[in-house]
Amino acid sequence: MSDVTAALITAKDTVTLRTFPQAAPPPGGVAIDIRLCGICGTDIHSFASGHLHSPAVCGHEWVGMVAATGAGVDGLREGDRVVAAVPPACGSCPECLRRLGDYCRTASLVARGRDPLAPPYGGFAGRIMVQATRVMRAHPDLTDEVAAQVEPATVAFHGVRRSRITPGDTVVVQGAGPIGLLALQFARTAGAGDVLVVEPSSARRRLATELGAINAVAPDEAAECVQDHTQGLGADLVIECTGVPRLLQTAVDLACSGGVVQLLSFLSEPATISADRWLAKQITVVASNAYTHDDFRRAMTFLADGRVQAEPLHSRTVRLDELEVTLRGLSAGPSDDIKVLVDPRRS
Ligand SMILES: [Zn+2]
Ligand SMILES: [Zn+2]
């Protein structure tokens, strides 16, 4: 078996290509030939800051083909097209034993890169080994470009599922990156009334309106726009998808009294808030982290029947050896790129 080439973020502003020996899958494991792997905001953050995540998290949005299965793997065969997911709730961890299966510790560790079978790299590689329970067969109606976005779509789906949205709610989405554009669409499928998007990039704003936002505005126009659309009340639900600490307070300022602020982005730095304004409005905060196994199945259904579109989010596909220059561009500041995919088969 030939060696596997993997791209790893090894330090601030540095991607290193390394080769790893290949092994046959151990019991319960599957080897996957990666077809496409998406670049996530966490990869960009890790590259730009030098705060390295588990190497297995670097490149966690992938679609590939099962190349080999280990002993005891049921329901997956060589040649099946699969996407990265998380295992079902384990049934035996402290959370599962307290009927908190949505918060299963074992599944969430795998989501954070602690698959015991995984090699010390992620999906920016020609081949990867994973626990069979954490992949899911890709819906046959999905193109590879959409299948590679099932993971971020599931992040958005999970957030909207937790958001307590009710039919007719006015929703504000802060940030029209991949998660924001997917959350906008899932909010509409969940019965949102008007969805307004706040985003500095005009290209992303245009896409947001194409995907169903009634209006998409620059940050300095947001307060007035939300007031206009809500008779001065504020939005029922504000979904924060920027990860910019100071915009946490802005999210509350855009919400109505009794409104919900949904935290769907990863804030890497502490945020300063005016808690008195949260209190005065009696805001409910709903935080959302990752997903469950079943969320993947459900989110994929929406992508397959076209109610949620990921194809327009795909900006371009690059080679493995272009990952460093691509990450440098994406971390340089506001960009019109939405989702960049890496194809390790290209050379
Ligand atoms: Zn991600
Ligand atoms: Zn569990």
Short mmCIF file of N, CA and C in Angstrom, two decimals, residues 72-138:
data_model
loop_
_atom_site.label_atom_id
_atom_site.label_comp_id
_atom_site.label_asym_id
_atom_site.label_seq_id
_atom_site.Cartn_x
_atom_site.Cartn_y
_atom_site.Cartn_z
N GLY A 72 -16.21 -6.77 11.57
CA GLY A 72 -17.35 -6.36 12.39
C GLY A 72 -18.06 -5.11 11.90
N VAL A 73 -17.72 -4.61 10.72
CA VAL A 73 -18.41 -3.42 10.20
C VAL A 73 -19.62 -3.87 9.38
N ASP A 74 -20.79 -3.50 9.86
CA ASP A 74 -22.03 -3.85 9.15
C ASP A 74 -22.54 -2.64 8.40
N GLY A 75 -23.19 -2.88 7.28
CA GLY A 75 -23.93 -1.80 6.62
C GLY A 75 -23.09 -0.88 5.77
N LEU A 76 -21.79 -1.13 5.65
CA LEU A 76 -20.96 -0.31 4.77
C LEU A 76 -20.10 -1.25 3.94
N ARG A 77 -19.98 -0.91 2.66
CA ARG A 77 -19.18 -1.75 1.77
C ARG A 77 -18.22 -0.91 0.97
N GLU A 78 -17.18 -1.55 0.50
CA GLU A 78 -16.22 -0.89 -0.37
C GLU A 78 -17.00 -0.24 -1.53
N GLY A 79 -16.67 1.01 -1.83
CA GLY A 79 -17.34 1.70 -2.93
C GLY A 79 -18.51 2.56 -2.49
N ASP A 80 -18.95 2.43 -1.23
CA ASP A 80 -20.02 3.31 -0.74
C ASP A 80 -19.49 4.73 -0.61
N ARG A 81 -20.34 5.69 -0.99
CA ARG A 81 -19.96 7.10 -0.82
C ARG A 81 -20.48 7.57 0.54
N VAL A 82 -19.60 8.10 1.35
CA VAL A 82 -19.99 8.47 2.72
C VAL A 82 -19.53 9.89 3.06
N VAL A 83 -20.20 10.46 4.06
CA VAL A 83 -19.79 11.77 4.58
C VAL A 83 -19.39 11.63 6.04
N ALA A 84 -18.55 12.57 6.49
CA ALA A 84 -18.14 12.61 7.90
C ALA A 84 -19.34 13.00 8.74
N ALA A 85 -19.58 12.26 9.82
CA ALA A 85 -20.67 12.59 10.74
C ALA A 85 -20.17 12.36 12.17
N VAL A 86 -21.07 12.10 13.09
CA VAL A 86 -20.68 11.68 14.45
C VAL A 86 -21.43 10.38 14.75
N PRO A 87 -20.90 9.58 15.69
CA PRO A 87 -21.61 8.34 16.02
C PRO A 87 -22.93 8.64 16.71
N PRO A 88 -23.86 7.67 16.71
CA PRO A 88 -25.07 7.82 17.53
C PRO A 88 -24.68 7.89 19.01
N ALA A 89 -25.60 8.37 19.84
CA ALA A 89 -25.35 8.42 21.28
C ALA A 89 -24.95 7.02 21.76
N CYS A 90 -23.95 6.97 22.67
CA CYS A 90 -23.34 5.68 23.02
C CYS A 90 -24.22 4.83 23.93
N GLY A 91 -25.10 5.49 24.68
CA GLY A 91 -25.99 4.74 25.57
C GLY A 91 -25.40 4.42 26.94
N SER A 92 -24.11 4.67 27.12
CA SER A 92 -23.52 4.26 28.39
C SER A 92 -22.71 5.35 29.11
N CYS A 93 -22.55 6.53 28.52
CA CYS A 93 -21.80 7.58 29.20
C CYS A 93 -22.72 8.24 30.23
N PRO A 94 -22.18 9.08 31.13
CA PRO A 94 -23.04 9.70 32.16
C PRO A 94 -24.22 10.47 31.57
N GLU A 95 -24.00 11.18 30.46
CA GLU A 95 -25.11 11.93 29.84
C GLU A 95 -26.19 10.96 29.33
N CYS A 96 -25.76 9.93 28.61
CA CYS A 96 -26.74 8.98 28.06
C CYS A 96 -27.52 8.30 29.19
N LEU A 97 -26.83 7.98 30.28
CA LEU A 97 -27.52 7.31 31.39
C LEU A 97 -28.53 8.23 32.07
N ARG A 98 -28.37 9.53 31.90
CA ARG A 98 -29.35 10.49 32.43
C ARG A 98 -30.33 10.94 31.35
N ARG A 99 -30.46 10.17 30.30
CA ARG A 99 -31.35 10.47 29.17
C ARG A 99 -31.02 11.81 28.51
N LEU A 100 -29.72 12.12 28.48
CA LEU A 100 -29.27 13.34 27.79
C LEU A 100 -28.47 12.93 26.54
N GLY A 101 -29.05 12.02 25.77
CA GLY A 101 -28.34 11.46 24.63
C GLY A 101 -27.92 12.49 23.59
N ASP A 102 -28.66 13.60 23.48
CA ASP A 102 -28.26 14.66 22.54
C ASP A 102 -26.91 15.27 22.94
N TYR A 103 -26.53 15.05 24.19
CA TYR A 103 -25.27 15.64 24.69
C TYR A 103 -24.24 14.54 24.97
N CYS A 104 -24.43 13.39 24.35
CA CYS A 104 -23.55 12.22 24.58
C CYS A 104 -22.07 12.63 24.56
N ARG A 105 -21.38 12.30 25.63
CA ARG A 105 -19.98 12.66 25.79
C ARG A 105 -19.10 11.96 24.76
N THR A 106 -19.40 10.70 24.50
CA THR A 106 -18.57 9.91 23.58
C THR A 106 -18.69 10.47 22.16
N ALA A 107 -19.93 10.74 21.74
CA ALA A 107 -20.13 11.28 20.39
C ALA A 107 -19.50 12.65 20.28
N SER A 108 -19.61 13.45 21.34
CA SER A 108 -19.10 14.81 21.23
C SER A 108 -17.57 14.82 21.23
N LEU A 109 -16.95 13.83 21.89
CA LEU A 109 -15.48 13.74 21.81
C LEU A 109 -15.04 13.43 20.38
N VAL A 110 -15.78 12.55 19.71
CA VAL A 110 -15.44 12.23 18.32
C VAL A 110 -15.60 13.47 17.44
N ALA A 111 -16.67 14.24 17.72
CA ALA A 111 -16.88 15.48 16.96
C ALA A 111 -15.73 16.46 17.19
N ARG A 112 -15.07 16.35 18.35
CA ARG A 112 -13.94 17.24 18.63
C ARG A 112 -12.59 16.61 18.27
N GLY A 113 -12.65 15.57 17.46
CA GLY A 113 -11.39 15.04 16.92
C GLY A 113 -10.78 13.90 17.72
N ARG A 114 -11.56 13.24 18.59
CA ARG A 114 -10.96 12.17 19.39
C ARG A 114 -11.48 10.79 18.99
N ASP A 115 -11.65 10.58 17.70
CA ASP A 115 -11.96 9.24 17.21
C ASP A 115 -10.75 8.36 17.52
N PRO A 116 -10.93 7.31 18.33
CA PRO A 116 -9.76 6.50 18.71
C PRO A 116 -9.07 5.82 17.53
N LEU A 117 -9.77 5.67 16.42
CA LEU A 117 -9.16 5.01 15.26
C LEU A 117 -8.53 6.00 14.29
N ALA A 118 -8.78 7.29 14.49
CA ALA A 118 -8.36 8.28 13.49
C ALA A 118 -6.85 8.49 13.51
N PRO A 119 -6.27 8.71 12.34
CA PRO A 119 -4.84 9.02 12.27
C PRO A 119 -4.60 10.46 12.73
N PRO A 120 -3.33 10.86 12.89
CA PRO A 120 -3.04 12.24 13.35
C PRO A 120 -3.17 13.27 12.24
N TYR A 121 -4.22 13.17 11.46
CA TYR A 121 -4.54 14.19 10.45
C TYR A 121 -6.02 14.07 10.15
N GLY A 122 -6.55 15.05 9.40
CA GLY A 122 -7.98 15.05 9.09
C GLY A 122 -8.21 14.78 7.62
N GLY A 123 -9.25 15.43 7.09
CA GLY A 123 -9.68 15.13 5.73
C GLY A 123 -8.90 15.81 4.62
N PHE A 124 -7.91 16.63 4.97
CA PHE A 124 -7.05 17.19 3.92
C PHE A 124 -5.99 16.14 3.61
N ALA A 125 -6.41 15.03 3.04
CA ALA A 125 -5.54 13.88 2.82
C ALA A 125 -6.18 12.98 1.79
N GLY A 126 -5.37 12.14 1.20
CA GLY A 126 -5.89 11.22 0.19
C GLY A 126 -6.76 10.14 0.79
N ARG A 127 -6.39 9.68 1.98
CA ARG A 127 -7.15 8.61 2.62
C ARG A 127 -7.15 8.82 4.14
N ILE A 128 -8.26 8.45 4.78
CA ILE A 128 -8.36 8.61 6.23
C ILE A 128 -9.01 7.36 6.81
N MET A 129 -8.62 7.03 8.03
CA MET A 129 -9.23 5.91 8.74
C MET A 129 -10.14 6.49 9.82
N VAL A 130 -11.35 5.96 9.94
CA VAL A 130 -12.25 6.42 11.00
C VAL A 130 -13.07 5.25 11.53
N GLN A 131 -13.70 5.49 12.68
CA GLN A 131 -14.67 4.56 13.23
C GLN A 131 -15.85 4.47 12.26
N ALA A 132 -16.29 3.27 11.95
CA ALA A 132 -17.38 3.12 10.96
C ALA A 132 -18.65 3.83 11.41
N THR A 133 -18.89 3.92 12.71
CA THR A 133 -20.14 4.52 13.21
C THR A 133 -20.20 6.02 12.98
N ARG A 134 -19.07 6.63 12.65
CA ARG A 134 -19.13 8.09 12.50
C ARG A 134 -19.24 8.54 11.04
N VAL A 135 -19.40 7.61 10.13
CA VAL A 135 -19.70 8.05 8.76
C VAL A 135 -21.15 7.69 8.44
N MET A 136 -21.69 8.39 7.46
CA MET A 136 -23.05 8.13 7.04
C MET A 136 -23.05 8.08 5.51
N ARG A 137 -23.83 7.16 4.96
CA ARG A 137 -23.87 7.05 3.50
C ARG A 137 -24.45 8.35 2.94
N ALA A 138 -23.79 8.89 1.91
CA ALA A 138 -24.25 10.16 1.33
C ALA A 138 -25.52 9.90 0.52
#
